Amino acid sequence: MPPEVIALTRQVRALWHQFDWLPEWAVILIVLLVFVGGGWIVHKIAFEILRRVVRNKDVFWRGVVERARIKLRILTIIIGIGIGVTVSPMHPEPSADIRSILLFLSILIMGWLASGVLDMWTVMHLKRFNVATEDNLVARKHLTQTRILQRVAKVVLFIVTVGLALMTIAGFRQWGVSLLASAGVVGIIAGLALQPILTNMVAGIQIALTQPIRIDDAVIVEGEWGNVEEITSTYVVVKLWDWRRMVLPLSYFITKPFQNWTRENSRLLGVAFFYVDYEAPVDKLRVAYEGIVQASKHWDGEVQVMQVTDITERVLQLRCLASARSAGVAFDLRCEIREKLMAYMRDHCREALPRDRLEWPQGEAVARPPIPPAPADPA
């Protein structure tokens, strides 16, 4: 114990002997109130000094100080209680137990403080990227990477903090040592039980580094189309086109194939198929198609192509390609092309609509049923 604390303890005991009419519990309570109040005052003064120091700093340091206000207040009160129970006339055994509990809580508060600093750094890092823009590939990349690494770091920080806090309690420390030394089978069983969690954690690190998916990516999983809405440390939430949510484990995107429509950039080719008659004027339809695409607000001005991609026993297959700046816009463009080109064929080019043909054999008489005789006149 520091000599200053020993000297302060002797002074408190000497002062108590001058007021020996006070019971021991009252003296302990008064000492605790004095040191807790002193800790509160020290916190107020220190916090005002910190505010003045970081007033001209960047937003990160100002945010860290504001987020740490309550945590530092609790930590100061805990330190005040610890000093109070040490210098008060409390018996050594309960005083040591209380100091052990306070040390346990102090380590947890320090971990909480470090978690707040991590959250503030994440907020400041992500402020530099805007996901709301059309071409948001870089923003989605950093958002995905930061969110996953933040959650993994929080899990590691939680484990380290709780582990250090438990090591301050002798009973738990001895139990942990004996468990690691003698219960290898229990460790194997625990490792097998934690395998799904560890698998998803490793998958999260792989996704953060290689990024097969990012926040707001347009993907097709399990035959459903949607956008990646959230990536946690264990699962991924995909918002489907009809607003349903599909929740998938992180390991799914490492072990199973899926489609990512916005892997490199958000631009896509929209495809619309039409089935027309053999006599359809393809050149005329192509001119109409180009006029529809060029007049559309969804087209990005890059690709517009109409081609005959197949001939069946009844119709021609026309494939219309048009580019758009994102998956949602490409879907709207495809719907617009289908609607307007079908209306054009209906109103201006009806020969392009599919038809069924019947042809009678030439040079052969067609058998007709005999005409019945007219009924006799009753007159």
mmCIF file of C-alpha atoms in Angstrom:
data_model
loop_
_atom_site.group_PDB
_atom_site.id
_atom_site.type_symbol
_atom_site.label_atom_id
_atom_site.label_comp_id
_atom_site.label_asym_id
_atom_site.label_seq_id
_atom_site.Cartn_x
_atom_site.Cartn_y
_atom_site.Cartn_z
ATOM 1 C CA MET A 1 0.000 0.000 0.000
ATOM 2 C CA PRO A 2 1.411 3.469 -0.804
ATOM 3 C CA PRO A 3 2.847 5.364 2.173
ATOM 4 C CA GLU A 4 0.520 8.284 1.523
ATOM 5 C CA VAL A 5 -2.531 6.048 1.995
ATOM 6 C CA ILE A 6 -1.016 4.581 5.198
ATOM 7 C CA ALA A 7 -0.408 8.064 6.567
ATOM 8 C CA LEU A 8 -3.948 9.136 5.685
ATOM 9 C CA THR A 9 -5.327 6.054 7.425
ATOM 10 C CA ARG A 10 -3.459 6.887 10.618
ATOM 11 C CA GLN A 11 -4.781 10.459 10.522
ATOM 12 C CA VAL A 12 -8.361 9.243 10.133
ATOM 13 C CA ARG A 13 -7.982 6.821 13.056
ATOM 14 C CA ALA A 14 -6.447 9.551 15.208
ATOM 15 C CA LEU A 15 -9.326 11.866 14.339
ATOM 16 C CA TRP A 16 -11.815 9.133 15.202
ATOM 17 C CA HIS A 17 -10.255 8.736 18.660
ATOM 18 C CA GLN A 18 -10.994 12.404 19.260
ATOM 19 C CA PHE A 19 -14.658 11.735 18.466
ATOM 20 C CA ASP A 20 -14.897 8.319 20.118
ATOM 21 C CA TRP A 21 -18.568 8.836 20.873
ATOM 22 C CA LEU A 22 -19.330 8.168 17.179
ATOM 23 C CA PRO A 23 -20.033 4.518 16.283
ATOM 24 C CA GLU A 24 -17.735 2.793 13.837
ATOM 25 C CA TRP A 25 -20.339 2.517 11.066
ATOM 26 C CA ALA A 26 -21.007 6.268 11.223
ATOM 27 C CA VAL A 27 -17.307 7.040 10.867
ATOM 28 C CA ILE A 28 -17.051 4.679 7.899
ATOM 29 C CA LEU A 29 -20.095 6.286 6.288
ATOM 30 C CA ILE A 30 -18.743 9.813 6.834
ATOM 31 C CA VAL A 31 -15.360 8.868 5.369
ATOM 32 C CA LEU A 32 -17.018 7.288 2.318
ATOM 33 C CA LEU A 33 -19.221 10.343 1.774
ATOM 34 C CA VAL A 34 -16.206 12.634 2.005
ATOM 35 C CA PHE A 35 -14.168 10.692 -0.536
ATOM 36 C CA VAL A 36 -17.121 10.102 -2.888
ATOM 37 C CA GLY A 37 -17.921 13.813 -2.767
ATOM 38 C CA GLY A 38 -14.268 14.607 -3.336
ATOM 39 C CA GLY A 39 -14.220 12.252 -6.301
ATOM 40 C CA TRP A 40 -17.304 13.952 -7.717
ATOM 41 C CA ILE A 41 -15.633 17.376 -7.406
ATOM 42 C CA VAL A 42 -12.404 16.075 -8.945
ATOM 43 C CA HIS A 43 -14.407 14.649 -11.854
ATOM 44 C CA LYS A 44 -16.165 17.966 -12.472
ATOM 45 C CA ILE A 45 -12.881 19.882 -12.440
ATOM 46 C CA ALA A 46 -11.023 17.327 -14.564
ATOM 47 C CA PHE A 47 -13.856 17.133 -17.076
ATOM 48 C CA GLU A 48 -13.977 20.911 -17.500
ATOM 49 C CA ILE A 49 -10.213 20.918 -18.029
ATOM 50 C CA LEU A 50 -10.545 18.169 -20.650
ATOM 51 C CA ARG A 51 -13.284 20.116 -22.408
ATOM 52 C CA ARG A 52 -11.084 23.179 -22.629
ATOM 53 C CA VAL A 53 -8.136 21.133 -23.857
ATOM 54 C CA VAL A 54 -10.088 19.507 -26.714
ATOM 55 C CA ARG A 55 -12.131 22.586 -27.587
ATOM 56 C CA ASN A 56 -9.910 23.361 -30.576
ATOM 57 C CA LYS A 57 -9.227 19.732 -31.456
ATOM 58 C CA ASP A 58 -11.023 17.771 -34.162
ATOM 59 C CA VAL A 59 -14.469 16.207 -33.721
ATOM 60 C CA PHE A 60 -13.020 12.825 -32.767
ATOM 61 C CA TRP A 61 -11.424 14.029 -29.524
ATOM 62 C CA ARG A 62 -14.429 16.156 -28.584
ATOM 63 C CA GLY A 63 -16.691 13.164 -29.159
ATOM 64 C CA VAL A 64 -14.434 10.882 -27.098
ATOM 65 C CA VAL A 65 -14.524 13.287 -24.158
ATOM 66 C CA GLU A 66 -18.320 13.630 -24.307
ATOM 67 C CA ARG A 67 -18.839 9.864 -24.576
ATOM 68 C CA ALA A 68 -16.450 9.266 -21.642
ATOM 69 C CA ARG A 69 -18.198 11.682 -19.284
ATOM 70 C CA ILE A 70 -20.453 9.190 -17.474
ATOM 71 C CA LYS A 71 -17.842 6.425 -17.543
ATOM 72 C CA LEU A 72 -15.189 8.662 -15.991
ATOM 73 C CA ARG A 73 -17.662 9.836 -13.351
ATOM 74 C CA ILE A 74 -18.424 6.235 -12.345
ATOM 75 C CA LEU A 75 -14.712 5.385 -12.352
ATOM 76 C CA THR A 76 -13.917 8.393 -10.146
ATOM 77 C CA ILE A 77 -16.632 7.409 -7.677
ATOM 78 C CA ILE A 78 -15.294 3.842 -7.574
ATOM 79 C CA ILE A 79 -11.790 5.142 -6.865
ATOM 80 C CA GLY A 80 -13.200 7.381 -4.129
ATOM 81 C CA ILE A 81 -15.014 4.458 -2.523
ATOM 82 C CA GLY A 82 -11.855 2.357 -2.715
ATOM 83 C CA ILE A 83 -9.766 5.005 -0.959
ATOM 84 C CA GLY A 84 -12.543 5.555 1.565
ATOM 85 C CA VAL A 85 -12.831 1.918 2.636
ATOM 86 C CA THR A 86 -9.034 1.719 2.810
ATOM 87 C CA VAL A 87 -8.486 4.671 5.158
ATOM 88 C CA SER A 88 -11.674 4.152 7.191
ATOM 89 C CA PRO A 89 -11.648 2.131 10.435
ATOM 90 C CA MET A 90 -13.180 -0.861 8.645
ATOM 91 C CA HIS A 91 -11.879 -4.318 9.464
ATOM 92 C CA PRO A 92 -9.201 -5.554 7.029
ATOM 93 C CA GLU A 93 -11.129 -8.557 5.664
ATOM 94 C CA PRO A 94 -14.334 -6.788 4.515
ATOM 95 C CA SER A 95 -12.191 -3.874 3.326
ATOM 96 C CA ALA A 96 -10.144 -6.222 1.126
ATOM 97 C CA ASP A 97 -13.315 -7.854 -0.247
ATOM 98 C CA ILE A 98 -14.812 -4.477 -1.153
ATOM 99 C CA ARG A 99 -11.563 -3.377 -2.827
ATOM 100 C CA SER A 100 -11.563 -6.607 -4.854
ATOM 101 C CA ILE A 101 -15.112 -5.936 -6.052
ATOM 102 C CA LEU A 102 -14.216 -2.338 -6.880
ATOM 103 C CA LEU A 103 -11.179 -3.476 -8.859
ATOM 104 C CA PHE A 104 -13.424 -5.881 -10.787
ATOM 105 C CA LEU A 105 -15.844 -3.050 -11.590
ATOM 106 C CA SER A 106 -12.991 -0.685 -12.522
ATOM 107 C CA ILE A 107 -11.697 -3.094 -15.168
ATOM 108 C CA LEU A 108 -15.210 -3.425 -16.607
ATOM 109 C CA ILE A 109 -15.532 0.381 -16.726
ATOM 110 C CA MET A 110 -12.184 0.636 -18.534
ATOM 111 C CA GLY A 111 -13.397 -1.873 -21.111
ATOM 112 C CA TRP A 112 -16.602 0.155 -21.500
ATOM 113 C CA LEU A 113 -14.509 3.272 -21.992
ATOM 114 C CA ALA A 114 -12.408 1.572 -24.681
ATOM 115 C CA SER A 115 -15.601 0.421 -26.417
ATOM 116 C CA GLY A 116 -16.831 4.027 -26.517
ATOM 117 C CA VAL A 117 -13.565 5.178 -28.096
ATOM 118 C CA LEU A 118 -13.930 2.434 -30.721
ATOM 119 C CA ASP A 119 -17.504 3.517 -31.494
ATOM 120 C CA MET A 120 -16.455 7.149 -31.856
ATOM 121 C CA TRP A 121 -13.636 6.221 -34.235
ATOM 122 C CA THR A 122 -16.098 4.185 -36.303
ATOM 123 C CA VAL A 123 -18.535 7.101 -36.537
ATOM 124 C CA MET A 124 -15.823 9.533 -37.608
ATOM 125 C CA HIS A 125 -14.403 7.104 -40.164
ATOM 126 C CA LEU A 126 -17.787 6.418 -41.772
ATOM 127 C CA LYS A 127 -18.677 10.122 -41.973
ATOM 128 C CA ARG A 128 -16.269 10.435 -44.890
ATOM 129 C CA PHE A 129 -18.370 8.119 -47.067
ATOM 130 C CA ASN A 130 -21.896 8.676 -48.372
ATOM 131 C CA VAL A 131 -23.856 5.506 -49.138
ATOM 132 C CA ALA A 132 -26.838 7.493 -50.455
ATOM 133 C CA THR A 133 -25.115 8.355 -53.747
ATOM 134 C CA GLU A 134 -25.723 6.348 -56.911
ATOM 135 C CA ASP A 135 -22.131 5.201 -57.438
ATOM 136 C CA ASN A 136 -21.467 4.215 -53.834
ATOM 137 C CA LEU A 137 -19.084 1.295 -54.327
ATOM 138 C CA VAL A 138 -16.236 2.786 -52.260
ATOM 139 C CA ALA A 139 -18.625 3.901 -49.513
ATOM 140 C CA ARG A 140 -20.246 0.463 -49.280
ATOM 141 C CA LYS A 141 -16.820 -1.159 -49.210
ATOM 142 C CA HIS A 142 -15.645 0.884 -46.231
ATOM 143 C CA LEU A 143 -19.011 0.634 -44.462
ATOM 144 C CA THR A 144 -19.015 -3.157 -44.679
ATOM 145 C CA GLN A 145 -15.396 -3.518 -43.660
ATOM 146 C CA THR A 146 -15.688 -1.107 -40.741
ATOM 147 C CA ARG A 147 -18.927 -2.563 -39.357
ATOM 148 C CA ILE A 148 -17.661 -6.142 -39.378
ATOM 149 C CA LEU A 149 -14.281 -5.296 -37.878
ATOM 150 C CA GLN A 150 -15.985 -3.121 -35.253
ATOM 151 C CA ARG A 151 -18.183 -6.004 -34.111
ATOM 152 C CA VAL A 152 -15.285 -8.457 -34.086
ATOM 153 C CA ALA A 153 -13.167 -5.981 -32.104
ATOM 154 C CA LYS A 154 -16.009 -5.519 -29.612
ATOM 155 C CA VAL A 155 -16.289 -9.267 -29.089
ATOM 156 C CA VAL A 156 -12.529 -9.542 -28.520
ATOM 157 C CA LEU A 157 -12.572 -6.501 -26.218
ATOM 158 C CA PHE A 158 -15.439 -7.997 -24.203
ATOM 159 C CA ILE A 159 -13.632 -11.308 -23.792
ATOM 160 C CA VAL A 160 -10.363 -9.627 -22.757
ATOM 161 C CA THR A 161 -12.103 -7.260 -20.320
ATOM 162 C CA VAL A 162 -14.146 -9.962 -18.612
ATOM 163 C CA GLY A 163 -11.114 -12.260 -18.499
ATOM 164 C CA LEU A 164 -8.942 -9.608 -16.836
ATOM 165 C CA ALA A 165 -11.735 -8.757 -14.406
ATOM 166 C CA LEU A 166 -12.232 -12.401 -13.411
ATOM 167 C CA MET A 167 -8.505 -12.809 -12.824
ATOM 168 C CA THR A 168 -8.782 -10.331 -9.945
ATOM 169 C CA ILE A 169 -11.010 -12.778 -8.044
ATOM 170 C CA ALA A 170 -8.928 -15.526 -6.498
ATOM 171 C CA GLY A 171 -11.634 -18.183 -6.595
ATOM 172 C CA PHE A 172 -12.296 -17.774 -10.284
ATOM 173 C CA ARG A 173 -8.594 -17.578 -11.099
ATOM 174 C CA GLN A 174 -7.865 -20.871 -9.404
ATOM 175 C CA TRP A 175 -10.909 -22.474 -10.993
ATOM 176 C CA GLY A 176 -9.772 -21.347 -14.445
ATOM 177 C CA VAL A 177 -6.229 -22.644 -13.903
ATOM 178 C CA SER A 178 -7.433 -26.055 -12.686
ATOM 179 C CA LEU A 179 -9.917 -26.296 -15.562
ATOM 180 C CA LEU A 180 -7.253 -25.589 -18.210
ATOM 181 C CA ALA A 181 -4.748 -27.938 -16.521
ATOM 182 C CA SER A 182 -6.883 -31.008 -15.911
ATOM 183 C CA ALA A 183 -10.064 -30.896 -17.993
ATOM 184 C CA GLY A 184 -8.833 -31.303 -21.561
ATOM 185 C CA VAL A 185 -11.932 -33.260 -22.514
ATOM 186 C CA VAL A 186 -14.148 -30.440 -21.290
ATOM 187 C CA GLY A 187 -12.101 -28.035 -23.406
ATOM 188 C CA ILE A 188 -12.582 -30.182 -26.499
ATOM 189 C CA ILE A 189 -16.326 -30.383 -25.878
ATOM 190 C CA ALA A 190 -16.512 -26.623 -25.351
ATOM 191 C CA GLY A 191 -14.540 -26.079 -28.563
ATOM 192 C CA LEU A 192 -16.963 -28.263 -30.518
ATOM 193 C CA ALA A 193 -19.918 -26.466 -28.968
ATOM 194 C CA LEU A 194 -18.465 -23.083 -29.956
ATOM 195 C CA GLN A 195 -17.606 -24.210 -33.484
ATOM 196 C CA PRO A 196 -20.585 -22.433 -35.185
ATOM 197 C CA ILE A 197 -19.760 -19.187 -33.393
ATOM 198 C CA LEU A 198 -16.073 -19.418 -34.252
ATOM 199 C CA THR A 199 -16.903 -20.363 -37.844
ATOM 200 C CA ASN A 200 -19.094 -17.291 -38.280
ATOM 201 C CA MET A 201 -16.480 -15.081 -36.592
ATOM 202 C CA VAL A 202 -13.765 -16.302 -38.965
ATOM 203 C CA ALA A 203 -16.200 -15.903 -41.874
ATOM 204 C CA GLY A 204 -16.842 -12.323 -40.743
ATOM 205 C CA ILE A 205 -13.128 -11.555 -40.846
ATOM 206 C CA GLN A 206 -12.886 -13.134 -44.318
ATOM 207 C CA ILE A 207 -15.832 -11.083 -45.572
ATOM 208 C CA ALA A 208 -14.322 -7.902 -44.123
ATOM 209 C CA LEU A 209 -11.026 -8.530 -45.894
ATOM 210 C CA THR A 210 -12.138 -10.041 -49.235
ATOM 211 C CA GLN A 211 -15.629 -8.438 -49.352
ATOM 212 C CA PRO A 212 -17.698 -10.801 -51.487
ATOM 213 C CA ILE A 213 -20.663 -8.763 -50.213
ATOM 214 C CA ARG A 214 -21.063 -5.220 -48.955
ATOM 215 C CA ILE A 215 -23.807 -3.158 -47.391
ATOM 216 C CA ASP A 216 -26.515 -2.352 -49.968
ATOM 217 C CA ASP A 217 -25.223 -4.898 -52.510
ATOM 218 C CA ALA A 218 -27.898 -6.305 -54.833
ATOM 219 C CA VAL A 219 -27.741 -10.097 -54.431
ATOM 220 C CA ILE A 220 -29.698 -13.216 -55.319
ATOM 221 C CA VAL A 221 -29.699 -15.784 -52.507
ATOM 222 C CA GLU A 222 -31.875 -18.876 -52.236
ATOM 223 C CA GLY A 223 -33.629 -17.809 -55.448
ATOM 224 C CA GLU A 224 -34.644 -14.411 -53.981
ATOM 225 C CA TRP A 225 -33.505 -10.939 -55.076
ATOM 226 C CA GLY A 226 -32.731 -8.280 -52.499
ATOM 227 C CA ASN A 227 -30.215 -5.864 -50.999
ATOM 228 C CA VAL A 228 -27.802 -6.506 -48.148
ATOM 229 C CA GLU A 229 -29.267 -4.454 -45.309
ATOM 230 C CA GLU A 230 -27.112 -5.407 -42.317
ATOM 231 C CA ILE A 231 -23.971 -7.423 -41.626
ATOM 232 C CA THR A 232 -23.432 -8.437 -37.991
ATOM 233 C CA SER A 233 -20.716 -10.562 -36.411
ATOM 234 C CA THR A 234 -22.749 -13.758 -36.939
ATOM 235 C CA TYR A 235 -25.398 -13.218 -39.626
ATOM 236 C CA VAL A 236 -26.414 -11.145 -42.653
ATOM 237 C CA VAL A 237 -29.840 -9.552 -43.181
ATOM 238 C CA VAL A 238 -30.988 -9.337 -46.825
ATOM 239 C CA LYS A 239 -33.950 -7.047 -47.531
ATOM 240 C CA LEU A 240 -35.914 -8.745 -50.297
ATOM 241 C CA TRP A 241 -37.709 -6.913 -53.082
ATOM 242 C CA ASP A 242 -41.094 -7.295 -51.324
ATOM 243 C CA TRP A 243 -39.683 -5.952 -48.003
ATOM 244 C CA ARG A 244 -39.300 -9.351 -46.403
ATOM 245 C CA ARG A 245 -36.043 -10.012 -44.552
ATOM 246 C CA MET A 246 -33.918 -13.099 -45.141
ATOM 247 C CA VAL A 247 -31.433 -13.823 -42.347
ATOM 248 C CA LEU A 248 -28.426 -15.924 -43.334
ATOM 249 C CA PRO A 249 -25.316 -16.928 -41.357
ATOM 250 C CA LEU A 250 -22.042 -15.344 -42.365
ATOM 251 C CA SER A 251 -20.640 -18.731 -43.318
ATOM 252 C CA TYR A 252 -23.303 -18.979 -46.067
ATOM 253 C CA PHE A 253 -21.502 -16.356 -48.159
ATOM 254 C CA ILE A 254 -18.205 -18.221 -47.832
ATOM 255 C CA THR A 255 -19.385 -21.781 -48.469
ATOM 256 C CA LYS A 256 -22.307 -21.426 -50.935
ATOM 257 C CA PRO A 257 -22.607 -19.767 -54.368
ATOM 258 C CA PHE A 258 -24.743 -16.642 -54.742
ATOM 259 C CA GLN A 259 -25.156 -13.814 -57.233
ATOM 260 C CA ASN A 260 -23.829 -10.329 -56.494
ATOM 261 C CA TRP A 261 -25.101 -7.818 -59.046
ATOM 262 C CA THR A 262 -23.055 -4.908 -57.703
ATOM 263 C CA ARG A 263 -19.716 -6.561 -56.948
ATOM 264 C CA GLU A 264 -17.508 -4.158 -58.935
ATOM 265 C CA ASN A 265 -19.887 -1.254 -59.579
ATOM 266 C CA SER A 266 -23.566 -0.451 -59.329
ATOM 267 C CA ARG A 267 -24.212 -0.248 -63.096
ATOM 268 C CA LEU A 268 -26.162 -3.105 -64.670
ATOM 269 C CA LEU A 269 -27.536 -4.240 -68.034
ATOM 270 C CA GLY A 270 -31.305 -4.611 -68.077
ATOM 271 C CA VAL A 271 -32.671 -7.364 -70.335
ATOM 272 C CA ALA A 272 -36.164 -7.572 -71.846
ATOM 273 C CA PHE A 273 -37.280 -10.378 -74.194
ATOM 274 C CA PHE A 274 -39.990 -10.095 -76.866
ATOM 275 C CA TYR A 275 -41.531 -12.825 -79.030
ATOM 276 C CA VAL A 276 -42.701 -11.557 -82.424
ATOM 277 C CA ASP A 277 -44.063 -13.019 -85.658
ATOM 278 C CA TYR A 278 -41.831 -14.102 -88.551
ATOM 279 C CA GLU A 279 -43.105 -11.158 -90.607
ATOM 280 C CA ALA A 280 -42.199 -8.578 -87.954
ATOM 281 C CA PRO A 281 -40.131 -5.659 -89.354
ATOM 282 C CA VAL A 282 -37.136 -5.917 -87.039
ATOM 283 C CA ASP A 283 -35.525 -2.724 -88.335
ATOM 284 C CA LYS A 284 -38.685 -0.759 -87.642
ATOM 285 C CA LEU A 285 -38.954 -2.236 -84.150
ATOM 286 C CA ARG A 286 -35.299 -1.433 -83.498
ATOM 287 C CA VAL A 287 -35.866 2.234 -84.364
ATOM 288 C CA ALA A 288 -38.879 2.345 -82.038
ATOM 289 C CA TYR A 289 -36.909 0.624 -79.291
ATOM 290 C CA GLU A 290 -34.025 3.097 -79.533
ATOM 291 C CA GLY A 291 -36.467 6.006 -79.325
ATOM 292 C CA ILE A 292 -38.060 4.525 -76.193
ATOM 293 C CA VAL A 293 -34.702 4.004 -74.474
ATOM 294 C CA GLN A 294 -33.299 7.425 -75.370
ATOM 295 C CA ALA A 295 -36.416 9.132 -74.046
ATOM 296 C CA SER A 296 -36.313 7.226 -70.754
ATOM 297 C CA LYS A 297 -35.009 8.921 -67.597
ATOM 298 C CA HIS A 298 -33.729 5.552 -66.366
ATOM 299 C CA TRP A 299 -31.192 5.015 -69.165
ATOM 300 C CA ASP A 300 -27.589 6.047 -68.409
ATOM 301 C CA GLY A 301 -26.677 6.706 -72.062
ATOM 302 C CA GLU A 302 -24.281 3.776 -72.507
ATOM 303 C CA VAL A 303 -25.772 0.565 -73.956
ATOM 304 C CA GLN A 304 -28.871 0.013 -76.108
ATOM 305 C CA VAL A 305 -29.020 -3.072 -78.325
ATOM 306 C CA MET A 306 -31.823 -5.109 -79.931
ATOM 307 C CA GLN A 307 -30.923 -8.481 -81.461
ATOM 308 C CA VAL A 308 -32.688 -11.603 -82.736
ATOM 309 C CA THR A 309 -31.328 -14.201 -80.324
ATOM 310 C CA ASP A 310 -33.485 -17.223 -81.197
ATOM 311 C CA ILE A 311 -35.940 -18.616 -83.768
ATOM 312 C CA THR A 312 -38.533 -21.106 -82.614
ATOM 313 C CA GLU A 313 -41.146 -23.036 -84.596
ATOM 314 C CA ARG A 314 -43.625 -20.159 -84.135
ATOM 315 C CA VAL A 315 -41.876 -16.850 -83.288
ATOM 316 C CA LEU A 316 -38.677 -14.834 -83.297
ATOM 317 C CA GLN A 317 -37.046 -13.989 -79.964
ATOM 318 C CA LEU A 318 -35.817 -10.401 -79.621
ATOM 319 C CA ARG A 319 -33.419 -9.506 -76.805
ATOM 320 C CA CYS A 320 -33.329 -5.849 -75.769
ATOM 321 C CA LEU A 321 -30.346 -4.693 -73.716
ATOM 322 C CA ALA A 322 -30.139 -1.319 -71.977
ATOM 323 C CA SER A 323 -27.774 -0.111 -69.244
ATOM 324 C CA ALA A 324 -28.737 1.687 -66.036
ATOM 325 C CA ARG A 325 -26.858 3.186 -63.103
ATOM 326 C CA SER A 326 -28.135 0.748 -60.456
ATOM 327 C CA ALA A 327 -30.074 -2.482 -60.028
ATOM 328 C CA GLY A 328 -33.340 -0.806 -59.018
ATOM 329 C CA VAL A 329 -33.179 1.635 -61.932
ATOM 330 C CA ALA A 330 -32.401 -1.231 -64.323
ATOM 331 C CA PHE A 331 -35.543 -3.032 -63.164
ATOM 332 C CA ASP A 332 -37.678 0.056 -63.797
ATOM 333 C CA LEU A 333 -36.067 0.502 -67.229
ATOM 334 C CA ARG A 334 -36.863 -3.096 -68.217
ATOM 335 C CA CYS A 335 -40.498 -2.666 -67.209
ATOM 336 C CA GLU A 336 -40.749 0.589 -69.161
ATOM 337 C CA ILE A 337 -39.274 -1.024 -72.299
ATOM 338 C CA ARG A 338 -41.742 -3.929 -72.143
ATOM 339 C CA GLU A 339 -44.714 -1.654 -71.635
ATOM 340 C CA LYS A 340 -43.950 0.914 -74.342
ATOM 341 C CA LEU A 341 -42.663 -1.449 -77.017
ATOM 342 C CA MET A 342 -45.709 -3.697 -76.668
ATOM 343 C CA ALA A 343 -47.931 -0.628 -76.956
ATOM 344 C CA TYR A 344 -46.057 0.388 -80.120
ATOM 345 C CA MET A 345 -46.582 -3.040 -81.705
ATOM 346 C CA ARG A 346 -50.251 -2.981 -80.786
ATOM 347 C CA ASP A 347 -50.891 0.504 -82.228
ATOM 348 C CA HIS A 348 -48.420 0.848 -85.128
ATOM 349 C CA CYS A 349 -47.026 -2.557 -86.018
ATOM 350 C CA ARG A 350 -49.662 -5.230 -85.547
ATOM 351 C CA GLU A 351 -47.929 -7.548 -88.010
ATOM 352 C CA ALA A 352 -45.245 -8.056 -85.383
ATOM 353 C CA LEU A 353 -47.647 -9.672 -82.935
ATOM 354 C CA PRO A 354 -47.384 -13.486 -82.839
ATOM 355 C CA ARG A 355 -49.968 -15.373 -84.960
ATOM 356 C CA ASP A 356 -50.947 -18.975 -85.627
ATOM 357 C CA ARG A 357 -51.331 -19.973 -89.314
ATOM 358 C CA LEU A 358 -53.539 -22.627 -90.915
ATOM 359 C CA GLU A 359 -53.179 -23.648 -94.587
ATOM 360 C CA TRP A 360 -55.492 -25.908 -96.603
ATOM 361 C CA PRO A 361 -53.864 -28.502 -98.883
ATOM 362 C CA GLN A 362 -53.778 -27.288 -102.530
ATOM 363 C CA GLY A 363 -55.326 -29.289 -105.460
ATOM 364 C CA GLU A 364 -57.645 -31.387 -103.318
ATOM 365 C CA ALA A 365 -61.427 -31.145 -103.127
ATOM 366 C CA VAL A 366 -62.747 -30.423 -99.747
ATOM 367 C CA ALA A 367 -65.551 -32.749 -98.731
ATOM 368 C CA ARG A 368 -68.659 -30.890 -97.733
ATOM 369 C CA PRO A 369 -71.704 -32.317 -95.958
ATOM 370 C CA PRO A 370 -74.818 -32.886 -98.182
ATOM 371 C CA ILE A 371 -77.513 -30.233 -98.139
ATOM 372 C CA PRO A 372 -80.822 -31.679 -96.873
ATOM 373 C CA PRO A 373 -83.887 -31.242 -99.195
ATOM 374 C CA ALA A 374 -86.338 -28.482 -98.496
ATOM 375 C CA PRO A 375 -89.511 -29.575 -96.677
ATOM 376 C CA ALA A 376 -92.653 -30.052 -98.847
ATOM 377 C CA ASP A 377 -95.303 -27.350 -99.000
ATOM 378 C CA PRO A 378 -98.318 -28.527 -96.944
ATOM 379 C CA ALA A 379 -100.667 -26.646 -99.288
#
